[in-house]
Amino acid sequence: MATLLAVNSAASLWGPYKDIWQTVGNALWRRQPEAIHLLDMILKKHKPDFISLFKNPPKNVQQHEKVQKASTEGVAIQGQQGTRLLPEQLIKEAFILSNLFDIGELAAVELLLAGEHQQPHFPGLTRGLVAVLLYWDGKRCIANSLKALIQSRRGKTWTLELSPELVSMTTRFTDELMEQGLTYKVLTLVSQIDVNNEFEKLQRERGLGSEKHRKEVSDLIKECRQSLAESLFAWACQSPLSKDDTLLLIGHLERVTVEANGSLDVVNLALLMALLYCFDISFIEQSTEERDDMIHQLPLLTERQYIATVHSRLQDSQPWKLPGLQATVRLAWALALRGISQLPDVTALAEFTEADEAMAELAVADNVFLFLTESVVVSENFYQEEFYIRRTHNLITDFLALMPMKVKQLRNRADEDARIIHMSMQMGNEPPISLRRDLEHLMLLIGELYKKNPFHLELALEYWCPSEPLQTPTIMGSYLGVAHQRPPQRQVVLSKFVRQMGDLLPPTIYIPYLKMLQGLANGPQCAHYCFSLLKVNGSSHVENIQGAGGSPVSWEHFFHSLMLYHEHLRKDLPSADSVQYRHLPSRGITQKEQDGLIAFLQLTSTIITWSENARLALCEHPQWTPVVVILGLLQCSIPPVLKAELLKTLAAFGKSPEIAASLWQSLEYTQILQTVRVPSQRQAIGIEVELNEIESRCEEYPLTRAFCQLISTLVESSFPSNLGAGLRPPGFDPYLQFLRDSVFLRFRTRAYRRAAEKWEVAEVVLEVFYKLLRDYEPQLEDFVDQFVELQGEEIIAYKPPGFSLMYHLLNESPMLELALSLLEEGVKQLDTYAPFPGKKHLEKAVQHCLALLNLTLQKENLFMDLLRESQLALIVSPLEQLLQGINPRTKKADNVVNIARYLYHGNTNPELAFESAKILCCISCNSNIQIKLVGDFTHDQSVSQKLMAGFVECLDSEDTEEFVRLEEGSEMEKKLAVIHHETRIHILNLLITSLECNPPNLALYLLGFELKKPVSTTNLQDPGVLGCPRTCLHAILNILEKGTDGRTGPVAVQESPQLAELCYQVIYQLCACSDTSGPTMRYLRTSQDFLFSQLQHLPFSNTEYEISMLNQMSWLMKTASIELRVTSLNRQRSHTQRLLHLLLDDMPVKPYSADGEGGTEDENRSVSGFLHFDTTTKVRRKILSILDSIDFSQEIPEPLQLDFFDRAQIEQVIANCEHKNLRGQTVCNVKLLHRVLVAEVNALQGMAAIGQRPLLMEEISTILQYVVGRNKLLQCLHAKRHVLESWRQLVEIILTACPQDLIQAEDRQLIIRDILQDVHDKILDDEAAQELMPVVAGAVFTLTAHLSQSVRTEQKQPLVSGPREAHYPLMLDSSFSSPPPAENPLVGFASIGDSSLHIILKKLLDFILKTGGGFQRVRTHLYGSLLYYLQIAQRPDEPDTLEAAKKTMWERLTAPEDVFSKLQRENIAIIESYGAALMEVVCRDACDGHEIGRMLALALLDRIVSVDKQQQWLLYLSNSGYLKVLVDSLVEDDRTLQSLLTPQPPLLKALYTYESKMAFLARVAKIQQGALELLRSGVIVRLAQCQVYDMRPEMDPQG
């Protein structure tokens, strides 16, 4: 029994469910092939959990006793030895939890222990509160997994395009669940679980914490219900429910009620749609091969019993709680019956299919269309699910297409009612109450349904049937294909419905008809059709009565009416001083007329918003002149609501730049906003008066909002520079002043009848400011006062609006103060986590505020530089300093804190968190501000905790994102993913810039270091240990750690490369900085084993993001170098050894790290190698495979081919646009270049220029693409150099800093040999980029030095001793013919054998030749390497004389050639084989160039000449005159050396060069031939001429 009572530390009610959801997500959404097998196992294991769905383990007496005694006896924990004692408090909490959720006592203990473990992820919550979250999170994971599995089934409505085996598996699994009664369980759970009841229970036991906790719990519960309901919906879409299940579902819907606002809630909406899909037979029309199988599965068509039962159930006269819901289901059933009756061979069902009319009649009688409009389409979730929209669309179109008689009947009834109403009005009676308005409701439903189109489905296209064959392929009906093909029957019927309903329209349904058209015109193609319909309507009956044009639904009629109203109202215009103005003349427009006008204006706006052609056609029509008429009407006294609609229509027109330009002038001319004050006029006119006198009194502001919208649209389309010239100082300023002073600054103090409107006003006006500032670039001319002439006097012109906004935001202006207080109010409101009216608008307003601050920060430097240079008497302060100011309401400097608090809402409001992170990243560059910010962030404990949680939450955001269906992801989801990603990038950049400032800085606070004590005393811990919170460091490690335990390596490296790169950089900076290095390295080593787990996955491969991948490896290798150095210094041998083995071994460490490549040469390095009968294939050493992954070749963009611009000038412009980016690379600023080039094109005058403009613009884009390519090239080369530097650093640290004895000598040589050969192969490739040579040469130098050192230490140790000595010469003797095999330690040269050494020498010489004429510094390294290499062949202790050698002359002469001479002879042979080319290069360097290069070249010549028995080099030196040059240069040296003998000599370089030169000449002089050559070149004469030898050092008299 004891084993059964062990506690699962991951909580059996949470951990396993989380894993299921993770696996389901990996298999279905992320499409990971390896997850399929895992999913199969997990589903088999957890099938009972799905079958018992949400069932908890019951309470149990034994468990109760065991937990009771746990404080003394302890409980066993799975996977851990011994028992664990539980504190009394935890036991109490466990019993409370057990009662609360009615779960077993041990399950409660598990939840609490898991809660304790997860607590760091939920700062501010106790373990009990976290346990509540985990309980519901477990339920949510099961519900979501169920939904996902059902969505992946094979079926009739959609496919997720998964592999057939996976689909078969999920289909089979879910079928089994359904057989076990899934529908009943889901419906029971949905009715039982109720947020309010659960909250009451939790409230009683104090199970609810902060507002955020409440919100999270209620969201989890809602999501559980929603996912359960949606699983039924998904099931019904794919395969219909059985008879019993359908009846259960109907039974559930009978008892449903609506929400307070009259709409169905999410759950009931899903269940209703599930039932509608059960009755769905539309797929029969699609002729697919699977159709027949599906027909057999459909009980509607195969089971008579099914139809009979459902039919009698729906005919039952018992009313449901919601008659409208009953009506909807009945309508769907009637249409299903009608659909079945049209299929062949259904005569058997005739008795039911006959009843479809009656059923539809019942539905209509219960106001089905009204219910659909008011309760279904307006439901919050309706537009988030594509298949809800499609099903409702099918329901309506089926009704119109399958029941034409019914529709006709509705129309007749409407006509009849219209007559009755007309009669009773004639008689002066009230119209009867009993009139039905079904047709009206149907039209309003159609209008409402297609009004939004979130998935760009354009379903409304089915209602339009193109009358003429369309020429353009873009404007096609919904039957795509040949234009002349007959449209489908259904489309013909629907388009007839739209047209006929508009014929002889009775006035009662005039407005509904317009609203229907407005819905149907929603979309680019629909709008075009609707425009044509209104055009045709007018023209066909022109000879009609009254000359007012034909049908009342046509452009002709509408614009004609507008003109008449204008004529009529213009006569009524009150004189400016008449008191009447205040009370609008009532005889203008009646309420009915106003509603009609508004409906038509809205229809017009919809059409012209979508269709540019319609916009231009209407605007340019000579008789209608809509813009003129509308502006005319705006000056008349009509109600503000109507004015607002007129302004909105203007805004829609203003979308086209060509219309917008003239619209600005008309606006100015009509003085809608009074910009010119006439002295004779006593009273102000225009919108300002309306706002202050009319709208403020009514407490409603439609006109102001519409005006802001209009300006917002116009500002985007075209911006007038000389607006209002001739009447006033030209410019936009009066508009900006009105928006700023009258609208924005006063918006908080005005009264609002509708609370949400306050935020709507703020949002629209801030949007205008944002657009103005976004498009503003500070120019030099803005900072000089421009004068214009007005009525004979000079006045100063207005500045551009962007300038004015910048000036206000860079001062403590009311505008900035209001913006900051808006940010404060916004964050307070969000902290309540409660919905309030206008929440969306408040969030948008806050987003615009943050964006304004961001733009100001980006532009302030340029703005202030220009201002300093100018003569303007304006004072501004940098925004980051203004943000440090005191907040007048709290009397604290908390502005930046308020901005940072938005990060805490990163999950619910990602845009706000993004803007906030961007601002913080901008501010953080300034180190003075850093210290102040740390103080502000930390002085209040609770705020500090929240801020830390906010940063961490944003970095963690990956976990919170549910699986986005990557390929199906809507625009919105993709956008959100990008925003989350960018936010994290900004936060990491903030950490990186802060770490460069002195402590205390923000990064140290966010990464969890000590701020009060010295940083180096910090003791970093895992989150939750010793009360340590979860910090950004933990989040970063978490990002990098994901996936390191698998085969593929860290997930972030592949999925978000840029993010991973910055994470590695932060960790490197922490390890490299002296203060943070100690604590960080300790933590990474002990708690995380970070480096080992990361390095084993090197090299990363990601061809798409090569630059990021190279940088990731660079930072990681640099960190590894530091670690090796530190562990070696601290003598932590085991750590050093482990990393060295990982990097250097060529035996596979782990089964999955084998790359399967054979080892390099087949070496069994020692006798023990033979004894190990271990035939594992060798693998590539990790240090080499990292080198392999760096591609030394680099593609270079094609040079520019230009037709118009001048090539040299363009290169010059590109050079001028270059700047240093964040990483310090010089790249070209593409945006700036684009602006310069476009300005250049715009400056061209004349007709020819206008004609060639498109070609010029095309060439500009070619130039820009070239520059982008060039930037990428620079960054790529920079990254390659960076990664090579890091690699070289790692190699050098391994060779120099790590204890020598960790790598055996022979291994050491083999490793160096392998690296040298590889690195040479890569750089000697023809494609290799020259920019990488310096780094490689440096590495070669270090490697050769170490090789030489290693070989020579080995030589010094006696290789063989005792009796073997006799064989030694013999063996060498026998090896003349062929080089000895390298494997035998007794033979040949060192452990690596001569052949390897020769290869290395050849490659070194090739490298020297590859550098050609340039790259002298590179050659300096290579000469050093060559010197080290030649040192190898020097005998370690060559005696000078024969006596010392204790050998006779004869012995000496007859002795066989030893290893050294042999190697030397072969070396020289190789060097000679390179001939004059090599000699030329070395000699040239010896005579000329950099001092160090000359010294090394001379040393090299010295060395070669000394061993060159053939004296080839000496001959070359003298024949080609280099020796003479060297001798002659002594004269020059003489002068320099004299200057060195002054008391304060300059640099001593010259002395060293002179020494090298003399040493070389001395070496030459030792050779007979050389001595002769030197005499011939006059060396004695030159030396005799040197005066420096005569100089004596001046003695210091005091000395």
PDB file of C-alpha atoms in Angstrom, residues 188-366:
ATOM      1  CA  THR A 188     -22.627  17.854 -18.197  1.00  0.00           C
ATOM      2  CA  LEU A 189     -19.300  19.583 -17.472  1.00  0.00           C
ATOM      3  CA  VAL A 190     -20.294  22.684 -19.390  1.00  0.00           C
ATOM      4  CA  SER A 191     -23.476  22.987 -17.328  1.00  0.00           C
ATOM      5  CA  GLN A 192     -21.766  22.160 -14.032  1.00  0.00           C
ATOM      6  CA  ILE A 193     -18.676  24.355 -14.218  1.00  0.00           C
ATOM      7  CA  ASP A 194     -19.664  27.927 -13.575  1.00  0.00           C
ATOM      8  CA  VAL A 195     -17.182  30.727 -12.962  1.00  0.00           C
ATOM      9  CA  ASN A 196     -19.323  32.426 -10.330  1.00  0.00           C
ATOM     10  CA  ASN A 197     -19.878  29.259  -8.297  1.00  0.00           C
ATOM     11  CA  GLU A 198     -16.213  28.344  -8.448  1.00  0.00           C
ATOM     12  CA  PHE A 199     -15.299  31.863  -7.339  1.00  0.00           C
ATOM     13  CA  GLU A 200     -17.704  31.692  -4.424  1.00  0.00           C
ATOM     14  CA  LYS A 201     -16.110  28.439  -3.259  1.00  0.00           C
ATOM     15  CA  LEU A 202     -12.619  29.867  -3.624  1.00  0.00           C
ATOM     16  CA  GLN A 203     -13.645  33.105  -1.923  1.00  0.00           C
ATOM     17  CA  ARG A 204     -14.880  31.213   1.116  1.00  0.00           C
ATOM     18  CA  GLU A 205     -11.541  29.428   1.530  1.00  0.00           C
ATOM     19  CA  ARG A 206      -9.472  32.533   0.714  1.00  0.00           C
ATOM     20  CA  GLY A 207      -8.336  30.841  -2.502  1.00  0.00           C
ATOM     21  CA  LEU A 208      -8.221  34.057  -4.522  1.00  0.00           C
ATOM     22  CA  GLY A 209      -5.312  36.484  -4.459  1.00  0.00           C
ATOM     23  CA  SER A 210      -4.585  39.702  -6.318  1.00  0.00           C
ATOM     24  CA  GLU A 211      -6.648  41.019  -9.230  1.00  0.00           C
ATOM     25  CA  LYS A 212      -4.233  39.368 -11.610  1.00  0.00           C
ATOM     26  CA  HIS A 213      -4.708  36.007  -9.909  1.00  0.00           C
ATOM     27  CA  ARG A 214      -8.497  36.359 -10.085  1.00  0.00           C
ATOM     28  CA  LYS A 215      -8.288  37.197 -13.749  1.00  0.00           C
ATOM     29  CA  GLU A 216      -5.995  34.239 -14.444  1.00  0.00           C
ATOM     30  CA  VAL A 217      -8.234  31.789 -12.578  1.00  0.00           C
ATOM     31  CA  SER A 218     -11.396  33.028 -14.288  1.00  0.00           C
ATOM     32  CA  ASP A 219      -9.658  32.924 -17.689  1.00  0.00           C
ATOM     33  CA  LEU A 220      -8.579  29.337 -17.097  1.00  0.00           C
ATOM     34  CA  ILE A 221     -12.081  28.248 -16.074  1.00  0.00           C
ATOM     35  CA  LYS A 222     -13.629  30.032 -19.060  1.00  0.00           C
ATOM     36  CA  GLU A 223     -11.090  28.465 -21.389  1.00  0.00           C
ATOM     37  CA  CYS A 224     -11.885  25.004 -19.999  1.00  0.00           C
ATOM     38  CA  ARG A 225     -15.588  25.443 -20.758  1.00  0.00           C
ATOM     39  CA  GLN A 226     -14.914  27.003 -24.127  1.00  0.00           C
ATOM     40  CA  SER A 227     -12.504  24.288 -25.238  1.00  0.00           C
ATOM     41  CA  LEU A 228     -14.917  21.554 -24.184  1.00  0.00           C
ATOM     42  CA  ALA A 229     -17.762  23.155 -26.130  1.00  0.00           C
ATOM     43  CA  GLU A 230     -15.512  23.754 -29.120  1.00  0.00           C
ATOM     44  CA  SER A 231     -14.432  20.108 -29.139  1.00  0.00           C
ATOM     45  CA  LEU A 232     -18.078  19.189 -29.731  1.00  0.00           C
ATOM     46  CA  PHE A 233     -18.263  21.878 -32.411  1.00  0.00           C
ATOM     47  CA  ALA A 234     -15.119  20.538 -34.101  1.00  0.00           C
ATOM     48  CA  TRP A 235     -16.528  17.020 -33.934  1.00  0.00           C
ATOM     49  CA  ALA A 236     -19.812  18.059 -35.546  1.00  0.00           C
ATOM     50  CA  CYS A 237     -17.927  19.886 -38.316  1.00  0.00           C
ATOM     51  CA  GLN A 238     -15.876  16.831 -39.183  1.00  0.00           C
ATOM     52  CA  SER A 239     -18.411  14.052 -38.668  1.00  0.00           C
ATOM     53  CA  PRO A 240     -21.989  14.495 -37.438  1.00  0.00           C
ATOM     54  CA  LEU A 241     -23.113  13.363 -34.000  1.00  0.00           C
ATOM     55  CA  SER A 242     -25.181  10.202 -33.588  1.00  0.00           C
ATOM     56  CA  LYS A 243     -28.917  10.297 -32.949  1.00  0.00           C
ATOM     57  CA  ASP A 244     -28.703  10.107 -29.164  1.00  0.00           C
ATOM     58  CA  ASP A 245     -25.939  12.670 -28.991  1.00  0.00           C
ATOM     59  CA  THR A 246     -27.868  15.052 -31.230  1.00  0.00           C
ATOM     60  CA  LEU A 247     -30.896  14.756 -28.933  1.00  0.00           C
ATOM     61  CA  LEU A 248     -28.684  15.383 -25.891  1.00  0.00           C
ATOM     62  CA  LEU A 249     -27.378  18.522 -27.566  1.00  0.00           C
ATOM     63  CA  ILE A 250     -30.903  19.706 -28.427  1.00  0.00           C
ATOM     64  CA  GLY A 251     -31.906  19.011 -24.850  1.00  0.00           C
ATOM     65  CA  HIS A 252     -29.054  21.159 -23.593  1.00  0.00           C
ATOM     66  CA  LEU A 253     -29.904  24.049 -25.926  1.00  0.00           C
ATOM     67  CA  GLU A 254     -33.552  24.019 -24.782  1.00  0.00           C
ATOM     68  CA  ARG A 255     -32.449  25.307 -21.390  1.00  0.00           C
ATOM     69  CA  VAL A 256     -29.975  27.945 -22.549  1.00  0.00           C
ATOM     70  CA  THR A 257     -30.408  31.672 -21.779  1.00  0.00           C
ATOM     71  CA  VAL A 258     -28.646  34.753 -23.130  1.00  0.00           C
ATOM     72  CA  GLU A 259     -26.099  37.070 -21.471  1.00  0.00           C
ATOM     73  CA  ALA A 260     -27.019  40.467 -20.061  1.00  0.00           C
ATOM     74  CA  ASN A 261     -26.363  42.193 -23.395  1.00  0.00           C
ATOM     75  CA  GLY A 262     -28.694  39.790 -25.204  1.00  0.00           C
ATOM     76  CA  SER A 263     -26.016  37.732 -26.959  1.00  0.00           C
ATOM     77  CA  LEU A 264     -25.174  34.048 -26.566  1.00  0.00           C
ATOM     78  CA  ASP A 265     -22.019  33.350 -24.601  1.00  0.00           C
ATOM     79  CA  VAL A 266     -19.011  31.649 -26.167  1.00  0.00           C
ATOM     80  CA  VAL A 267     -19.930  28.158 -24.953  1.00  0.00           C
ATOM     81  CA  ASN A 268     -23.550  28.182 -26.080  1.00  0.00           C
ATOM     82  CA  LEU A 269     -22.579  29.728 -29.388  1.00  0.00           C
ATOM     83  CA  ALA A 270     -20.188  26.819 -29.994  1.00  0.00           C
ATOM     84  CA  LEU A 271     -22.880  24.289 -29.048  1.00  0.00           C
ATOM     85  CA  LEU A 272     -25.460  25.957 -31.307  1.00  0.00           C
ATOM     86  CA  MET A 273     -22.981  25.885 -34.203  1.00  0.00           C
ATOM     87  CA  ALA A 274     -22.243  22.232 -33.436  1.00  0.00           C
ATOM     88  CA  LEU A 275     -25.935  21.435 -33.816  1.00  0.00           C
ATOM     89  CA  LEU A 276     -26.171  23.498 -37.028  1.00  0.00           C
ATOM     90  CA  TYR A 277     -23.225  21.541 -38.451  1.00  0.00           C
ATOM     91  CA  CYS A 278     -25.030  18.293 -37.575  1.00  0.00           C
ATOM     92  CA  PHE A 279     -27.773  19.460 -39.943  1.00  0.00           C
ATOM     93  CA  ASP A 280     -25.290  20.614 -42.566  1.00  0.00           C
ATOM     94  CA  ILE A 281     -25.434  18.946 -45.971  1.00  0.00           C
ATOM     95  CA  SER A 282     -23.746  21.644 -48.042  1.00  0.00           C
ATOM     96  CA  PHE A 283     -20.683  19.460 -48.641  1.00  0.00           C
ATOM     97  CA  ILE A 284     -22.764  17.231 -50.918  1.00  0.00           C
ATOM     98  CA  GLU A 285     -22.484  19.884 -53.600  1.00  0.00           C
ATOM     99  CA  GLN A 286     -18.715  19.585 -53.647  1.00  0.00           C
ATOM    100  CA  SER A 287     -17.880  16.721 -55.933  1.00  0.00           C
ATOM    101  CA  THR A 288     -14.862  15.211 -54.236  1.00  0.00           C
ATOM    102  CA  GLU A 289     -13.897  11.568 -54.242  1.00  0.00           C
ATOM    103  CA  GLU A 290     -14.412  11.326 -50.475  1.00  0.00           C
ATOM    104  CA  ARG A 291     -17.960  12.627 -50.798  1.00  0.00           C
ATOM    105  CA  ASP A 292     -19.559   9.212 -51.158  1.00  0.00           C
ATOM    106  CA  ASP A 293     -17.877   7.856 -48.036  1.00  0.00           C
ATOM    107  CA  MET A 294     -19.139  10.861 -46.136  1.00  0.00           C
ATOM    108  CA  ILE A 295     -22.688  10.468 -47.381  1.00  0.00           C
ATOM    109  CA  HIS A 296     -22.693   6.975 -45.932  1.00  0.00           C
ATOM    110  CA  GLN A 297     -21.579   8.319 -42.584  1.00  0.00           C
ATOM    111  CA  LEU A 298     -24.258  10.984 -42.485  1.00  0.00           C
ATOM    112  CA  PRO A 299     -27.206   9.770 -40.393  1.00  0.00           C
ATOM    113  CA  LEU A 300     -29.357  12.494 -41.972  1.00  0.00           C
ATOM    114  CA  LEU A 301     -29.232  10.672 -45.278  1.00  0.00           C
ATOM    115  CA  THR A 302     -28.997   7.080 -44.145  1.00  0.00           C
ATOM    116  CA  GLU A 303     -31.007   6.640 -40.944  1.00  0.00           C
ATOM    117  CA  ARG A 304     -34.730   7.074 -41.245  1.00  0.00           C
ATOM    118  CA  GLN A 305     -34.943   6.719 -37.472  1.00  0.00           C
ATOM    119  CA  TYR A 306     -32.612   9.706 -36.977  1.00  0.00           C
ATOM    120  CA  ILE A 307     -34.767  11.985 -39.097  1.00  0.00           C
ATOM    121  CA  ALA A 308     -37.982  10.795 -37.488  1.00  0.00           C
ATOM    122  CA  THR A 309     -36.751  11.335 -33.933  1.00  0.00           C
ATOM    123  CA  VAL A 310     -35.144  14.723 -34.501  1.00  0.00           C
ATOM    124  CA  HIS A 311     -38.131  15.885 -36.533  1.00  0.00           C
ATOM    125  CA  SER A 312     -40.678  15.034 -33.887  1.00  0.00           C
ATOM    126  CA  ARG A 313     -38.476  16.574 -31.215  1.00  0.00           C
ATOM    127  CA  LEU A 314     -38.252  19.877 -33.119  1.00  0.00           C
ATOM    128  CA  GLN A 315     -41.956  19.874 -34.054  1.00  0.00           C
ATOM    129  CA  ASP A 316     -42.803  19.571 -30.388  1.00  0.00           C
ATOM    130  CA  SER A 317     -44.678  22.727 -29.438  1.00  0.00           C
ATOM    131  CA  GLN A 318     -43.022  22.963 -26.003  1.00  0.00           C
ATOM    132  CA  PRO A 319     -41.341  26.408 -26.151  1.00  0.00           C
ATOM    133  CA  TRP A 320     -37.627  26.630 -25.282  1.00  0.00           C
ATOM    134  CA  LYS A 321     -36.259  29.168 -22.843  1.00  0.00           C
ATOM    135  CA  LEU A 322     -35.055  31.111 -25.890  1.00  0.00           C
ATOM    136  CA  PRO A 323     -37.696  30.990 -28.646  1.00  0.00           C
ATOM    137  CA  GLY A 324     -35.190  32.576 -31.036  1.00  0.00           C
ATOM    138  CA  LEU A 325     -32.734  29.725 -30.476  1.00  0.00           C
ATOM    139  CA  GLN A 326     -35.530  27.207 -31.132  1.00  0.00           C
ATOM    140  CA  ALA A 327     -36.389  29.127 -34.282  1.00  0.00           C
ATOM    141  CA  THR A 328     -32.766  29.029 -35.498  1.00  0.00           C
ATOM    142  CA  VAL A 329     -32.532  25.279 -35.025  1.00  0.00           C
ATOM    143  CA  ARG A 330     -35.904  24.793 -36.717  1.00  0.00           C
ATOM    144  CA  LEU A 331     -34.846  26.892 -39.676  1.00  0.00           C
ATOM    145  CA  ALA A 332     -31.640  24.884 -40.047  1.00  0.00           C
ATOM    146  CA  TRP A 333     -33.666  21.664 -39.866  1.00  0.00           C
ATOM    147  CA  ALA A 334     -36.198  22.891 -42.434  1.00  0.00           C
ATOM    148  CA  LEU A 335     -33.387  23.775 -44.832  1.00  0.00           C
ATOM    149  CA  ALA A 336     -31.714  20.405 -44.243  1.00  0.00           C
ATOM    150  CA  LEU A 337     -34.994  18.688 -45.111  1.00  0.00           C
ATOM    151  CA  ARG A 338     -35.373  20.842 -48.203  1.00  0.00           C
ATOM    152  CA  GLY A 339     -31.797  19.981 -49.185  1.00  0.00           C
ATOM    153  CA  ILE A 340     -32.434  16.251 -48.733  1.00  0.00           C
ATOM    154  CA  SER A 341     -35.625  16.376 -50.775  1.00  0.00           C
ATOM    155  CA  GLN A 342     -33.626  17.574 -53.784  1.00  0.00           C
ATOM    156  CA  LEU A 343     -31.353  14.541 -53.714  1.00  0.00           C
ATOM    157  CA  PRO A 344     -32.181  11.478 -55.822  1.00  0.00           C
ATOM    158  CA  ASP A 345     -33.849   8.426 -54.174  1.00  0.00           C
ATOM    159  CA  VAL A 346     -35.232   9.956 -50.998  1.00  0.00           C
ATOM    160  CA  THR A 347     -38.873   9.127 -51.610  1.00  0.00           C
ATOM    161  CA  ALA A 348     -38.893   7.058 -48.448  1.00  0.00           C
ATOM    162  CA  LEU A 349     -38.454  10.226 -46.433  1.00  0.00           C
ATOM    163  CA  ALA A 350     -41.246  12.124 -48.198  1.00  0.00           C
ATOM    164  CA  GLU A 351     -43.450  12.389 -45.118  1.00  0.00           C
ATOM    165  CA  PHE A 352     -40.736  14.425 -43.382  1.00  0.00           C
ATOM    166  CA  THR A 353     -39.401  16.427 -46.315  1.00  0.00           C
ATOM    167  CA  GLU A 354     -42.931  17.648 -47.052  1.00  0.00           C
ATOM    168  CA  ALA A 355     -42.959  19.335 -43.644  1.00  0.00           C
ATOM    169  CA  ASP A 356     -40.112  21.707 -44.403  1.00  0.00           C
ATOM    170  CA  GLU A 357     -42.384  24.670 -45.281  1.00  0.00           C
ATOM    171  CA  ALA A 358     -44.300  24.365 -42.029  1.00  0.00           C
ATOM    172  CA  MET A 359     -41.090  24.110 -40.031  1.00  0.00           C
ATOM    173  CA  ALA A 360     -39.653  27.220 -41.733  1.00  0.00           C
ATOM    174  CA  GLU A 361     -42.929  29.052 -41.057  1.00  0.00           C
ATOM    175  CA  LEU A 362     -42.586  28.253 -37.335  1.00  0.00           C
ATOM    176  CA  ALA A 363     -39.034  29.533 -37.391  1.00  0.00           C
ATOM    177  CA  VAL A 364     -39.939  32.817 -39.077  1.00  0.00           C
ATOM    178  CA  ALA A 365     -42.845  33.276 -36.725  1.00  0.00           C
ATOM    179  CA  ASP A 366     -40.417  33.145 -33.813  1.00  0.00           C
TER     180      ASP A 366
END
